Short mmCIF file of C-alpha atoms in Angstrom, two decimals:
data_model
loop_
_atom_site.label_atom_id
_atom_site.label_comp_id
_atom_site.label_asym_id
_atom_site.label_seq_id
_atom_site.Cartn_x
_atom_site.Cartn_y
_atom_site.Cartn_z
CA UNK A 1 9.23 -28.07 -25.78
CA UNK A 2 8.28 -24.57 -24.60
CA UNK A 3 10.86 -21.85 -24.17
CA UNK A 4 10.44 -18.37 -22.76
CA UNK A 5 12.70 -15.60 -23.98
CA UNK A 6 13.14 -12.07 -22.76
CA UNK A 7 12.01 -9.25 -25.01
CA UNK A 8 14.43 -8.66 -27.86
CA UNK A 9 16.10 -12.08 -27.75
CA UNK A 10 16.06 -13.64 -31.24
CA UNK A 11 14.92 -17.22 -31.64
CA UNK A 12 17.15 -19.46 -33.74
CA UNK A 13 17.03 -23.19 -34.33
CA UNK A 14 19.44 -25.46 -36.14
CA UNK A 15 16.84 -27.88 -37.48
CA UNK A 16 13.71 -25.98 -38.52
CA UNK A 17 11.94 -29.14 -39.76
CA UNK A 18 11.82 -30.89 -36.37
CA UNK A 19 11.46 -28.05 -33.87
CA UNK A 20 9.02 -25.18 -33.73
CA UNK A 21 9.94 -22.17 -31.65
CA UNK A 22 7.58 -19.42 -30.69
CA UNK A 23 8.82 -15.97 -29.77
CA UNK A 24 6.75 -14.33 -27.06
CA UNK A 25 7.97 -10.86 -26.11
CA UNK A 26 7.70 -10.43 -22.35
CA UNK A 27 8.70 -7.79 -19.88
CA UNK A 28 9.65 -8.75 -16.32
CA UNK A 29 9.02 -6.12 -13.65
CA UNK A 30 8.79 -5.84 -9.87
CA UNK A 31 5.64 -4.28 -8.46
CA UNK A 32 5.08 -4.04 -4.72
CA UNK A 33 7.74 -6.69 -4.15
CA UNK A 34 6.23 -9.18 -6.60
CA UNK A 35 7.58 -10.23 -9.96
CA UNK A 36 5.11 -9.42 -12.72
CA UNK A 37 5.25 -10.58 -16.34
CA UNK A 38 3.63 -8.31 -18.90
CA UNK A 39 3.31 -8.52 -22.66
CA UNK A 40 4.81 -5.89 -24.92
CA UNK A 41 1.35 -4.46 -25.59
CA UNK A 42 0.86 -3.91 -21.86
CA UNK A 43 4.36 -2.50 -21.50
CA UNK A 44 3.78 -0.06 -24.34
CA UNK A 45 0.64 1.43 -22.78
CA UNK A 46 1.14 4.96 -21.63
CA UNK A 47 1.17 5.12 -17.85
CA UNK A 48 2.05 7.86 -15.44
CA UNK A 49 5.81 7.88 -14.85
CA UNK A 50 5.41 7.53 -11.11
CA UNK A 51 2.12 5.94 -10.20
CA UNK A 52 1.63 6.43 -6.47
CA UNK A 53 2.14 3.38 -4.31
CA UNK A 54 0.43 3.12 -0.96
CA UNK A 55 2.61 3.34 2.15
CA UNK A 56 2.39 -0.26 3.37
CA UNK A 57 3.28 0.72 6.95
CA UNK A 58 0.39 3.18 7.05
CA UNK A 59 -1.95 0.70 5.36
CA UNK A 60 -1.10 -2.04 7.86
CA UNK A 61 -1.64 0.38 10.74
CA UNK A 62 -5.01 1.44 9.32
CA UNK A 63 -6.10 -2.17 8.91
CA UNK A 64 -5.13 -2.97 12.50
CA UNK A 65 -6.78 0.19 13.82
CA UNK A 66 -10.14 -0.45 12.18
CA UNK A 67 -10.04 -4.16 13.04
CA UNK A 68 -9.30 -3.41 16.68
CA UNK A 69 -12.00 -0.73 16.77
CA UNK A 70 -14.49 -3.28 15.41
CA UNK A 71 -13.44 -5.71 18.17
CA UNK A 72 -13.98 -2.97 20.76
CA UNK A 73 -17.36 -1.96 19.29
CA UNK A 74 -18.61 -5.56 19.30
CA UNK A 75 -17.41 -6.16 22.85
CA UNK A 76 -15.02 -8.94 21.84
CA UNK A 77 -12.28 -7.07 23.70
CA UNK A 78 -12.91 -4.47 26.36
CA UNK A 79 -9.89 -2.17 26.16
CA UNK A 80 -6.68 -1.27 24.41
CA UNK A 81 -4.87 -2.98 27.27
CA UNK A 82 -6.53 -6.27 26.39
CA UNK A 83 -5.62 -5.82 22.72
CA UNK A 84 -2.01 -5.05 23.69
CA UNK A 85 -1.80 -8.24 25.76
CA UNK A 86 -3.36 -10.40 23.03
CA UNK A 87 -1.17 -8.88 20.29
CA UNK A 88 1.94 -8.91 22.51
CA UNK A 89 2.42 -5.19 21.88
CA UNK A 90 3.05 -2.13 24.01
CA UNK A 91 -0.11 -0.31 25.12
CA UNK A 92 1.21 3.02 23.79
CA UNK A 93 1.68 1.49 20.33
CA UNK A 94 -1.85 0.08 20.35
CA UNK A 95 -3.26 3.48 21.38
CA UNK A 96 -1.26 5.28 18.66
CA UNK A 97 -2.60 2.88 16.06
CA UNK A 98 -6.18 3.09 17.36
CA UNK A 99 -5.96 6.87 17.00
CA UNK A 100 -5.98 6.37 13.22
CA UNK A 101 -9.69 5.48 13.36
CA UNK A 102 -10.31 9.18 14.08
CA UNK A 103 -8.89 10.27 10.72
CA UNK A 104 -11.09 11.92 8.13
CA UNK A 105 -12.37 9.27 5.65
CA UNK A 106 -10.91 11.33 2.77
CA UNK A 107 -7.45 11.12 4.37
CA UNK A 108 -7.86 7.36 4.90
CA UNK A 109 -8.93 6.94 1.26
CA UNK A 110 -5.93 8.99 0.12
CA UNK A 111 -3.58 6.77 2.12
CA UNK A 112 -5.13 3.60 0.68
CA UNK A 113 -4.77 4.96 -2.87
CA UNK A 114 -1.20 6.16 -2.30
CA UNK A 115 -2.15 9.84 -2.62
CA UNK A 116 -0.93 10.90 0.82
CA UNK A 117 1.75 13.61 1.00
CA UNK A 118 5.30 12.28 1.13
CA UNK A 119 5.76 13.56 4.68
CA UNK A 120 2.68 11.76 6.02
CA UNK A 121 4.17 8.69 7.63
CA UNK A 122 3.37 6.60 10.65
CA UNK A 123 6.23 8.31 12.44
CA UNK A 124 4.73 11.74 11.66
CA UNK A 125 1.31 10.62 12.91
CA UNK A 126 2.86 9.29 16.13
CA UNK A 127 4.73 12.51 16.87
CA UNK A 128 2.10 15.09 15.88
CA UNK A 129 -1.29 15.71 17.44
CA UNK A 130 -4.27 15.02 15.21
CA UNK A 131 -7.13 17.54 15.50
CA UNK A 132 -10.58 16.11 16.16
CA UNK A 133 -12.31 18.07 13.40
CA UNK A 134 -11.93 16.57 9.93
CA UNK A 135 -11.56 19.97 8.25
CA UNK A 136 -8.62 20.81 10.54
CA UNK A 137 -7.12 17.38 9.80
CA UNK A 138 -7.31 18.04 6.06
CA UNK A 139 -5.72 21.48 6.55
CA UNK A 140 -2.90 19.95 8.58
CA UNK A 141 -2.29 17.26 5.92
CA UNK A 142 -2.25 19.93 3.20
CA UNK A 143 0.40 21.78 5.21
CA UNK A 144 2.54 18.63 5.12
CA UNK A 145 2.18 18.61 1.33
CA UNK A 146 3.21 22.28 1.12
CA UNK A 147 6.04 22.05 3.65
CA UNK A 148 7.53 18.53 3.49
CA UNK A 149 10.16 18.33 6.15
#
């Protein structure tokens, strides 16, 4: 019979001749909403205290934006209005999300890796104009990092 014990729980048996117990130290953790089981060796590895996690709202918006742009480019849909009808969304929301395809690829990569400034949220992107030039976009994002709030 197999048993799993949390790290630090001693294994004891009353009849050592008939039953064999194996102690496997495990660590249970939550990562991105999922339960993850790691061994002690993995848990002991030195990691950064706060590894950046991607903003899932921004990631989902980026995925939608680039998917919709691909549909527009291939002629599968002809306008944001058509996308809004098919997705059962407001046209303004679709246009705000499609605007993300104009972001500098370095900014997009930073968002996907969780390196975006804390103040860079979907709400911020919806309420602030995004310059067309990538250099100006990077400068604006750096200003968010310097002046969060």
